[in-house]
Coordinates of C-alpha atoms in Angstrom, one line a residue:
M1 CA -2.9 130.4 33.9
A2 CA -2.5 126.9 32.7
P3 CA 0.5 125.0 34.0
L4 CA 3.6 124.8 31.8
L5 CA 3.5 121.0 32.1
E6 CA 0.6 118.7 32.9
F7 CA 1.2 115.1 33.8
L8 CA -1.1 112.7 31.9
S9 CA 0.2 109.1 32.3
R10 CA 3.1 106.9 33.1
L11 CA 3.6 103.2 32.1
R12 CA 6.4 100.7 31.7
V13 CA 7.0 99.3 28.2
L14 CA 8.5 95.8 27.7
P15 CA 9.6 94.2 24.4
E16 CA 7.0 92.2 22.5
K17 CA 9.2 89.1 22.9
H18 CA 9.9 89.8 26.5
T19 CA 10.8 86.5 28.2
R20 CA 10.9 84.3 25.1
A21 CA 14.8 84.2 24.9
G22 CA 15.1 83.4 28.6
A23 CA 16.8 85.2 31.5
H24 CA 20.2 86.8 31.2
T25 CA 22.6 88.6 33.6
V26 CA 25.4 90.5 31.9
P27 CA 28.2 92.4 33.7
L28 CA 28.8 95.7 31.9
S29 CA 32.2 96.7 30.6
I30 CA 35.2 98.2 32.3
L31 CA 34.4 101.7 30.9
D32 CA 30.7 101.4 31.6
H33 CA 31.5 100.9 35.3
T34 CA 33.4 104.2 35.3
T35 CA 30.3 106.2 34.3
A36 CA 28.0 104.8 37.0
R37 CA 27.9 108.2 38.7
F38 CA 27.9 110.3 35.6
A39 CA 24.9 112.5 34.7
L40 CA 22.3 110.9 32.6
T41 CA 22.8 110.5 28.8
S42 CA 19.9 112.6 27.6
A43 CA 18.5 114.6 24.7
V44 CA 15.2 116.1 23.7
W45 CA 13.8 116.3 20.2
Y46 CA 11.2 119.1 19.5
Y47 CA 8.9 118.7 16.5
D48 CA 6.6 121.2 14.9
P49 CA 3.1 119.8 14.1
P50 CA 3.0 117.4 11.2
S51 CA 0.9 118.2 8.1
Q52 CA -0.5 114.7 7.9
E53 CA -3.0 112.8 10.1
S54 CA -2.7 113.1 13.9
R55 CA -1.7 109.5 14.4
V56 CA 1.9 110.5 13.4
F57 CA 2.3 111.9 17.0
S58 CA -0.2 109.6 18.8
V59 CA 0.8 108.1 22.1
E60 CA -0.6 104.8 20.9
S61 CA 1.7 104.7 17.8
F62 CA 4.7 105.6 19.8
T63 CA 4.0 103.0 22.5
K64 CA 3.6 100.3 19.8
S65 CA 6.7 101.3 17.9
L66 CA 8.8 101.6 21.2
R67 CA 7.7 98.1 22.1
G68 CA 8.8 96.8 18.7
T69 CA 12.1 98.6 18.9
L70 CA 12.9 97.1 22.3
N71 CA 12.8 93.7 20.7
A72 CA 16.4 94.6 19.6
Y73 CA 17.2 96.3 22.9
P74 CA 15.8 93.9 25.5
Q75 CA 18.5 94.7 28.0
W76 CA 17.3 98.3 28.2
A77 CA 14.0 97.0 29.7
G78 CA 16.0 95.0 32.3
K79 CA 17.2 95.7 35.8
L80 CA 20.5 97.7 36.1
Q81 CA 22.1 96.9 39.5
W82 CA 25.3 96.8 41.5
I83 CA 27.2 93.5 41.4
P84 CA 27.5 92.2 45.0
Y85 CA 31.0 92.9 46.3
D86 CA 32.7 89.6 47.0
P87 CA 36.5 89.6 46.8
S88 CA 36.7 85.9 47.5
R89 CA 35.0 85.3 44.2
G90 CA 36.9 88.0 42.3
Q91 CA 33.8 90.4 42.3
R92 CA 35.3 93.9 42.8
Q93 CA 33.4 96.8 44.4
G94 CA 31.4 99.4 42.4
R95 CA 30.7 97.2 39.3
V96 CA 27.3 97.0 37.6
C97 CA 25.3 94.4 35.6
I98 CA 22.0 94.2 33.8
S99 CA 19.5 91.3 34.3
Y100 CA 16.8 91.0 31.7
G101 CA 14.3 88.5 30.2
L102 CA 12.5 88.1 33.6
P103 CA 8.8 88.6 34.4
T104 CA 10.0 91.2 36.9
D105 CA 11.9 93.4 34.5
P106 CA 11.2 97.1 35.1
G107 CA 10.8 97.9 31.5
V108 CA 11.4 101.3 29.8
E109 CA 9.4 104.1 31.4
L110 CA 7.1 106.0 29.1
I111 CA 5.7 109.3 30.4
H112 CA 3.0 111.4 28.7
T113 CA 2.6 115.1 29.5
R114 CA 1.0 118.1 27.9
S115 CA 2.1 121.7 27.8
S116 CA -0.1 124.8 27.5
R117 CA 2.6 126.6 25.5
T118 CA 3.4 126.6 21.8
L119 CA 6.8 125.6 20.6
A120 CA 7.2 129.0 18.8
S121 CA 6.8 130.8 22.2
L122 CA 9.6 128.7 23.7
I123 CA 12.2 128.1 21.0
P124 CA 13.2 130.3 18.0
S125 CA 13.2 128.5 14.7
T126 CA 16.5 127.0 13.4
G127 CA 16.7 129.8 10.8
V128 CA 16.3 132.5 13.4
R129 CA 18.9 131.0 15.8
M130 CA 21.5 130.6 13.1
K131 CA 20.8 134.1 11.6
D132 CA 21.3 135.6 15.0
G133 CA 24.5 133.6 15.5
A134 CA 23.7 132.9 19.2
W135 CA 20.9 132.2 21.5
F136 CA 20.7 132.7 25.2
A137 CA 18.5 129.8 26.3
D138 CA 18.1 131.0 29.9
N139 CA 14.4 131.7 29.4
Y140 CA 13.7 128.4 27.7
P141 CA 12.4 126.2 30.6
S142 CA 14.3 123.1 29.7
G143 CA 14.3 121.5 33.1
D144 CA 10.7 122.4 33.8
L145 CA 9.6 120.5 30.7
L146 CA 11.2 117.3 32.0
Y147 CA 8.8 115.5 34.4
P148 CA 10.6 114.2 37.5
T149 CA 11.6 110.5 37.5
D150 CA 13.8 108.1 39.4
L151 CA 16.1 105.9 37.4
A152 CA 18.4 103.0 38.4
L153 CA 21.6 104.0 40.4
H154 CA 20.1 107.5 40.7
G155 CA 17.0 106.8 42.8
G156 CA 18.6 105.9 46.1
D157 CA 18.0 102.4 47.3
Q158 CA 14.7 101.9 45.4
D159 CA 14.5 98.5 43.8
G160 CA 13.2 97.8 40.3
L161 CA 13.7 101.2 38.8
P162 CA 14.1 101.5 35.0
S163 CA 17.3 102.5 33.4
V164 CA 15.6 104.3 30.5
S165 CA 12.9 106.9 30.5
V166 CA 11.1 108.4 27.5
Q167 CA 8.8 111.4 27.8
L168 CA 6.3 112.5 25.1
T169 CA 5.0 116.0 25.6
H170 CA 2.2 117.4 23.3
F171 CA 2.2 121.2 23.0
A172 CA -0.7 123.6 22.4
C173 CA 0.3 124.1 18.8
G174 CA 0.1 120.4 18.0
G175 CA 3.9 120.0 18.2
L176 CA 5.7 117.3 20.2
S177 CA 8.8 116.7 22.2
I178 CA 10.5 113.4 22.8
A179 CA 12.8 113.3 25.7
V180 CA 15.1 110.4 26.3
R181 CA 17.0 109.9 29.6
I182 CA 19.3 106.9 30.0
V183 CA 21.6 105.9 32.9
H184 CA 25.0 106.5 31.5
P185 CA 26.5 102.9 31.9
V186 CA 23.7 101.7 29.6
A187 CA 24.4 104.1 26.8
D188 CA 26.6 107.0 25.7
A189 CA 25.4 109.5 23.1
T190 CA 26.3 107.3 20.2
S191 CA 24.2 104.4 21.6
M192 CA 21.3 106.7 22.4
L193 CA 21.3 108.1 18.9
R194 CA 21.4 104.6 17.4
F195 CA 18.4 103.6 19.5
V196 CA 16.4 106.8 18.7
K197 CA 17.1 106.4 14.9
D198 CA 16.1 102.7 15.1
W199 CA 12.9 103.7 17.0
A200 CA 12.1 106.3 14.3
A201 CA 12.6 103.8 11.6
V202 CA 10.2 101.3 13.3
H203 CA 7.7 104.1 13.8
R204 CA 7.8 105.2 10.2
A205 CA 7.2 101.5 9.1
L206 CA 4.3 101.3 11.5
L207 CA 2.7 104.4 10.1
D208 CA 3.2 103.3 6.5
E209 CA 1.9 99.8 7.3
Q210 CA 5.2 98.2 6.2
P211 CA 7.2 95.4 7.9
P212 CA 9.5 96.7 10.6
P213 CA 13.2 97.2 9.6
S214 CA 15.8 94.7 10.8
L215 CA 17.7 96.3 13.7
A216 CA 21.2 95.1 14.7
P217 CA 22.6 96.8 17.8
V218 CA 25.5 94.9 19.4
F219 CA 25.2 94.4 23.1
N220 CA 28.3 92.5 24.2
P221 CA 30.3 94.4 26.9
S222 CA 33.0 91.7 26.9
L223 CA 34.2 92.9 23.5
L224 CA 35.4 96.0 25.2
D225 CA 37.0 94.1 28.1
N226 CA 38.8 91.9 25.6
A227 CA 40.8 94.9 24.5
A228 CA 42.4 95.3 27.9
S229 CA 46.0 94.3 28.2
G230 CA 47.4 91.9 30.9
D231 CA 45.5 89.6 33.3
L232 CA 42.3 91.2 34.5
R233 CA 41.8 88.4 37.1
A234 CA 45.2 88.8 38.8
T235 CA 45.1 90.0 42.4
A236 CA 47.2 93.1 41.5
P237 CA 47.7 95.2 38.4
D238 CA 50.8 94.9 36.2
P239 CA 53.1 97.8 37.2
A240 CA 54.4 98.2 33.7
L241 CA 50.8 98.7 32.4
V242 CA 49.9 101.1 35.2
R243 CA 52.9 103.2 34.2
I244 CA 51.6 103.5 30.7
S245 CA 48.2 104.3 32.0
D246 CA 49.5 106.9 34.4
A247 CA 51.4 108.6 31.5
L248 CA 48.2 109.4 29.7
P249 CA 47.1 113.1 29.7
M250 CA 44.3 112.6 32.2
L251 CA 43.3 114.3 35.4
K252 CA 42.9 112.0 38.4
Y253 CA 41.2 113.8 41.3
D254 CA 40.5 111.3 44.1
W255 CA 36.9 111.7 45.5
W256 CA 38.0 110.0 48.7
A257 CA 40.6 112.6 49.3
S258 CA 38.3 115.5 48.4
G259 CA 36.0 115.9 51.5
A260 CA 37.6 119.2 52.6
G261 CA 35.8 122.1 50.9
C262 CA 33.5 119.8 49.0
P263 CA 30.0 121.4 48.4
E264 CA 27.2 119.7 50.3
P265 CA 25.5 118.2 47.2
M266 CA 28.6 116.2 46.3
L267 CA 29.8 115.3 49.8
A268 CA 28.4 111.8 49.8
S269 CA 30.8 110.9 46.9
T270 CA 33.8 111.7 49.1
K271 CA 33.0 108.9 51.5
V272 CA 34.6 105.5 51.2
P273 CA 31.8 102.9 50.6
P274 CA 31.1 101.1 54.0
E275 CA 31.6 97.7 52.4
L276 CA 35.3 98.6 51.7
A277 CA 36.0 99.0 55.5
G278 CA 39.2 97.2 56.2
A279 CA 40.1 96.8 52.5
E280 CA 43.4 97.9 51.1
L281 CA 42.5 101.2 49.4
G282 CA 46.0 102.3 48.4
P283 CA 47.4 105.8 48.9
L284 CA 45.0 108.8 48.6
G285 CA 45.4 110.8 45.4
E286 CA 45.1 114.4 44.5
P287 CA 42.1 116.2 46.0
A288 CA 39.7 118.1 43.8
P289 CA 40.5 121.9 43.7
W290 CA 37.2 123.0 45.1
D291 CA 38.5 126.5 45.6
T292 CA 38.4 127.1 41.9
W293 CA 34.7 126.2 41.5
D294 CA 31.8 128.1 43.1
I295 CA 28.8 126.0 42.4
T296 CA 26.5 128.8 43.6
T297 CA 27.5 131.1 40.7
P298 CA 24.6 131.7 38.3
V299 CA 25.1 129.7 35.1
S300 CA 23.8 130.6 31.7
H301 CA 23.1 128.3 28.7
L302 CA 24.5 129.9 25.6
L303 CA 24.3 128.4 22.1
V304 CA 26.7 129.8 19.6
Y305 CA 26.5 129.0 15.9
F306 CA 29.3 128.9 13.4
S307 CA 29.0 128.7 9.6
P308 CA 31.0 126.3 7.5
S309 CA 33.2 129.2 6.2
E310 CA 34.0 130.3 9.8
V311 CA 35.0 126.7 10.8
Q312 CA 37.2 126.5 7.7
S313 CA 38.9 129.8 8.4
I314 CA 39.5 128.9 12.0
W315 CA 41.1 125.6 10.9
E316 CA 43.2 127.2 8.2
E317 CA 44.6 129.8 10.6
A318 CA 45.4 127.3 13.2
S319 CA 47.0 125.0 10.7
S320 CA 49.1 127.8 9.3
Q321 CA 50.6 128.4 12.7
L322 CA 52.0 124.8 13.0
P323 CA 55.1 123.2 11.5
A324 CA 54.7 121.7 8.1
G325 CA 53.2 118.2 8.2
T326 CA 51.5 118.7 11.6
R327 CA 47.9 117.8 11.2
I328 CA 44.9 118.9 13.3
S329 CA 41.2 118.4 12.8
R330 CA 38.6 121.1 12.3
L331 CA 37.1 120.1 15.6
D332 CA 40.5 120.6 17.3
A333 CA 40.7 124.1 15.8
L334 CA 37.1 125.0 16.7
L335 CA 37.6 123.8 20.3
A336 CA 40.9 125.8 20.5
H337 CA 39.0 128.9 19.4
L338 CA 36.5 128.3 22.1
W339 CA 39.2 127.6 24.7
R340 CA 41.0 130.9 24.0
L341 CA 37.7 132.8 24.1
L342 CA 37.0 131.2 27.4
V343 CA 40.3 132.2 28.9
R344 CA 39.7 135.8 27.9
A345 CA 36.1 135.8 29.2
R346 CA 37.3 134.4 32.5
G347 CA 40.0 137.0 32.8
L348 CA 42.9 134.5 32.9
E349 CA 45.0 136.0 30.1
T350 CA 48.0 136.6 32.4
S351 CA 47.6 133.4 34.4
S352 CA 50.8 131.3 34.6
E353 CA 48.8 128.3 36.0
L354 CA 47.7 125.4 33.9
L355 CA 44.2 125.6 32.6
H356 CA 42.5 122.3 31.6
L357 CA 40.1 121.3 28.8
G358 CA 38.6 117.8 29.3
I359 CA 37.7 116.1 26.1
T360 CA 35.4 113.1 25.9
V361 CA 36.7 110.5 23.3
G362 CA 34.9 107.5 22.0
A363 CA 36.8 104.3 22.3
R364 CA 35.0 102.2 19.6
P365 CA 37.5 102.7 16.8
R366 CA 40.5 103.2 19.1
V367 CA 40.8 99.8 20.9
S368 CA 42.3 96.7 19.3
P369 CA 40.4 95.1 17.9
P370 CA 38.0 97.9 17.1
L371 CA 34.5 97.7 18.4
P372 CA 31.6 97.4 16.0
E373 CA 30.0 100.8 15.0
A374 CA 26.7 99.4 16.4
F375 CA 28.3 98.6 19.8
I376 CA 25.9 99.5 22.6
G377 CA 27.2 100.8 25.9
S378 CA 29.3 103.7 27.2
P379 CA 32.8 103.2 25.8
I380 CA 34.1 106.7 26.5
V381 CA 37.4 108.0 27.9
L382 CA 38.2 111.5 29.2
V383 CA 41.6 113.0 28.3
T384 CA 42.8 116.5 29.1
A385 CA 44.6 119.3 27.2
S386 CA 46.5 121.6 29.5
R387 CA 48.2 125.0 28.9
T388 CA 48.7 128.2 30.8
G389 CA 46.3 131.1 30.5
E390 CA 49.0 133.4 29.2
A391 CA 50.0 130.9 26.5
L392 CA 46.4 130.4 25.3
A393 CA 45.5 134.1 25.2
A394 CA 48.7 135.4 23.7
Q395 CA 48.0 137.9 20.8
G396 CA 49.9 138.1 17.5
S397 CA 51.4 134.6 18.0
S398 CA 50.7 131.0 17.2
S399 CA 48.4 130.5 20.2
L400 CA 45.4 129.2 18.2
G401 CA 47.6 126.6 16.5
M402 CA 49.3 125.7 19.9
A403 CA 45.9 125.2 21.6
A404 CA 44.6 123.1 18.7
F405 CA 47.8 121.0 18.8
A406 CA 47.4 120.5 22.6
I407 CA 43.9 119.1 21.9
R408 CA 45.1 116.9 19.1
E409 CA 48.0 115.6 21.2
A410 CA 45.7 114.6 24.0
V411 CA 43.3 112.8 21.8
A412 CA 46.1 111.1 19.8
S413 CA 47.6 109.7 23.0
L414 CA 44.7 107.1 23.1
T415 CA 46.5 104.5 21.0
P416 CA 45.3 100.9 21.1
E417 CA 48.3 100.1 23.3
A418 CA 47.7 102.9 25.7
L419 CA 44.0 102.1 25.9
G420 CA 44.7 98.5 26.6
A421 CA 46.9 99.6 29.5
Y422 CA 44.3 102.0 30.7
L423 CA 41.6 99.4 30.7
H424 CA 43.9 97.1 32.7
D425 CA 44.5 99.8 35.2
V426 CA 40.8 100.7 35.6
A427 CA 39.8 97.0 35.8
H428 CA 42.0 96.7 38.9
E429 CA 40.9 99.8 40.7
V430 CA 39.3 99.3 44.1
N431 CA 36.3 101.3 42.8
P432 CA 36.0 102.5 39.2
Q433 CA 34.2 105.7 40.2
R434 CA 36.8 106.8 42.7
F435 CA 38.8 109.0 40.4
W436 CA 37.2 112.0 38.6
R437 CA 38.9 112.5 35.2
T438 CA 37.7 116.0 34.7
F439 CA 36.5 119.0 36.7
L440 CA 34.7 122.3 36.3
G441 CA 34.9 125.9 37.4
T442 CA 37.3 128.7 36.5
R443 CA 40.3 126.6 35.5
H444 CA 38.6 123.5 34.1
S445 CA 36.1 122.8 31.4
T446 CA 34.9 119.6 29.8
T447 CA 33.5 119.1 26.3
T448 CA 31.7 116.3 24.4
S449 CA 31.2 116.1 20.7
W450 CA 28.0 114.8 19.2
L451 CA 29.1 115.7 15.7
G452 CA 28.5 113.1 13.0
L453 CA 25.6 111.5 14.9
G454 CA 23.0 113.3 12.8
V455 CA 20.9 114.4 15.8
Y456 CA 18.6 116.5 13.6
D457 CA 18.1 113.8 11.0
V458 CA 15.6 111.9 13.2
D459 CA 12.2 111.5 11.3
F460 CA 9.4 109.7 13.2
G461 CA 7.1 110.1 10.2
G462 CA 5.2 112.7 8.3
G463 CA 8.5 114.2 6.9
V464 CA 8.9 116.3 10.1
L465 CA 12.4 117.0 11.2
P466 CA 13.2 118.5 14.6
R467 CA 12.8 122.2 15.2
Y468 CA 15.4 122.0 17.9
V469 CA 17.4 119.2 19.6
E470 CA 18.8 119.8 23.0
A471 CA 21.8 117.8 24.1
V472 CA 20.9 117.8 27.8
M473 CA 24.0 118.5 29.9
P474 CA 24.3 119.5 33.6
N475 CA 23.9 123.3 33.9
L476 CA 27.3 123.7 35.5
D477 CA 30.0 126.2 34.7
G478 CA 32.3 124.9 32.1
C479 CA 30.2 122.0 30.6
F480 CA 30.1 122.1 26.8
S481 CA 28.8 120.1 23.9
V482 CA 29.3 120.4 20.1
L483 CA 26.6 119.2 17.7
E484 CA 25.0 119.9 14.4
A485 CA 23.0 123.2 14.2
G486 CA 20.0 121.9 12.3
P487 CA 18.8 119.3 9.7
S488 CA 21.3 118.3 7.1
S489 CA 21.0 119.6 3.6
Q490 CA 22.4 116.3 2.4
G491 CA 19.4 114.2 3.5
R492 CA 19.0 111.5 6.1
G493 CA 21.5 108.7 6.2
G494 CA 22.8 106.1 8.6
L495 CA 24.0 106.8 12.1
S496 CA 26.2 109.5 10.7
G497 CA 23.2 110.9 9.0
R498 CA 25.3 113.2 6.8
G499 CA 28.7 113.7 5.2
C500 CA 31.4 116.0 6.6
W501 CA 30.0 117.8 9.6
Y502 CA 32.0 120.9 8.8
K503 CA 30.1 121.5 5.6
E504 CA 27.0 122.3 7.6
P505 CA 26.5 124.9 10.4
V506 CA 27.6 123.8 13.8
C507 CA 26.4 124.6 17.3
L508 CA 28.5 125.1 20.5
S509 CA 26.2 124.5 23.5
L510 CA 27.9 126.2 26.4
H511 CA 27.0 126.2 30.1
L512 CA 29.0 129.1 31.6
S513 CA 29.0 131.5 34.5
A514 CA 26.4 134.1 33.4
E515 CA 29.0 136.9 33.5
V516 CA 31.5 134.9 31.5
A517 CA 28.9 133.9 28.9
L518 CA 28.0 137.6 28.4
R519 CA 31.7 138.6 28.1
M520 CA 32.3 135.9 25.6
L521 CA 29.4 136.9 23.5
R522 CA 30.6 140.5 23.4
D523 CA 34.2 139.5 22.6
P524 CA 35.1 140.7 19.0
E525 CA 37.3 137.7 18.7
L526 CA 34.2 135.5 18.7
R527 CA 33.4 136.5 15.1
K528 CA 36.9 137.1 14.0
Y529 CA 36.6 134.5 11.2

């Protein structure tokens, strides 16, 4: 039997105007530093074969258009590295920078592979998935279709590793997948989608023999740092700003206090970096509750689809349970519905302990002054909604509205003033990766929304839109993402790609304990609306 994936080639792609603008070394932002140990920002776009000529999906065309796109993203071809720790010069530990414009730049990795399978044998069509209402993706070999690679900050002490990897896989049916993997400090999902849409626009122009479009991503990490309050260069943080930061609804598990009970794969993160030996570390914080997370539990990947009418009904019911004038979003309501289902599926309906839902929030429009929409980096913050299991699962009450309001309250806490204080606090931390602002397992979950990014509205030419887009997340119990369910009926647009997300079907991509996922799917409350 032919192998599922066959390696064909690997090369490094550099911008066309690689060293023309000279060499640069740019420290990344306060929030970029906090994501240095995060999982990669990653997605895979799967396309059925085009009806036009084969050059639409040719490796040569993609290589040329990628090189042209990198002219606007030269830092992505550069070297991501740790800034040397030197307190005498004000260089704190655990910070990263990018150097680019040098002959030694690692470039963007481009891998070419081939699969013996057809897309139809691996992934149901969009119509089938939405008609069925759910898809257990356990038999879809997502990880096996990604060729192994080492990226900066993730490849041990290897020098000269790229921070961005692109993989093109041609399938037996003539279809194609485009996998993008980016080290998180370089790009969050919003940055990744801007890049992929820019690349698609350059590729279409190349195929049509038209001039390339003008691209305008904004790479200026200092814009985010300028939103921080207080003096970032002071030897100690401002106590008043720290108090504001500490009042935010955030978890703060201290890796360096979490060695006891830590699973072996994560144990290295609990060690204080050797270069901080003798430094003032401050008091140890709250240890991670390892007893609530069994990482050996089998995890399923379940995708659940909701129609616009279901989302509207969930929102209307949640809103009706709240005092007049209290506003929640449709996403608040949808996540509240998911949270309550999860409590039931995990058997925590009578729990008097707090359960936590971590919510990833983009900082671009929330800091003062706001960041440009085209800002490139990883300006994200994690806040947490917390309620008891018995409150969340209560029947015949206002528990849906209460859960939605808890989510809205957590997100709304990120005012420009609070974010300014938080940035000040994080900038002064001994190490910005020391505190884990979320957790997983039976009492914790974390969610990320890709809604509004138009992930299905990416056309590389030939009028072919994706059959399926995977928001690649760690396959860990309690890790969720929310995204569009398929191509927009409203046509391709800018980064948003569409109008109101809730006027289209939506997908909840859930990584859950296999038993919990099955119980959730069988819960009659799932399709109550």
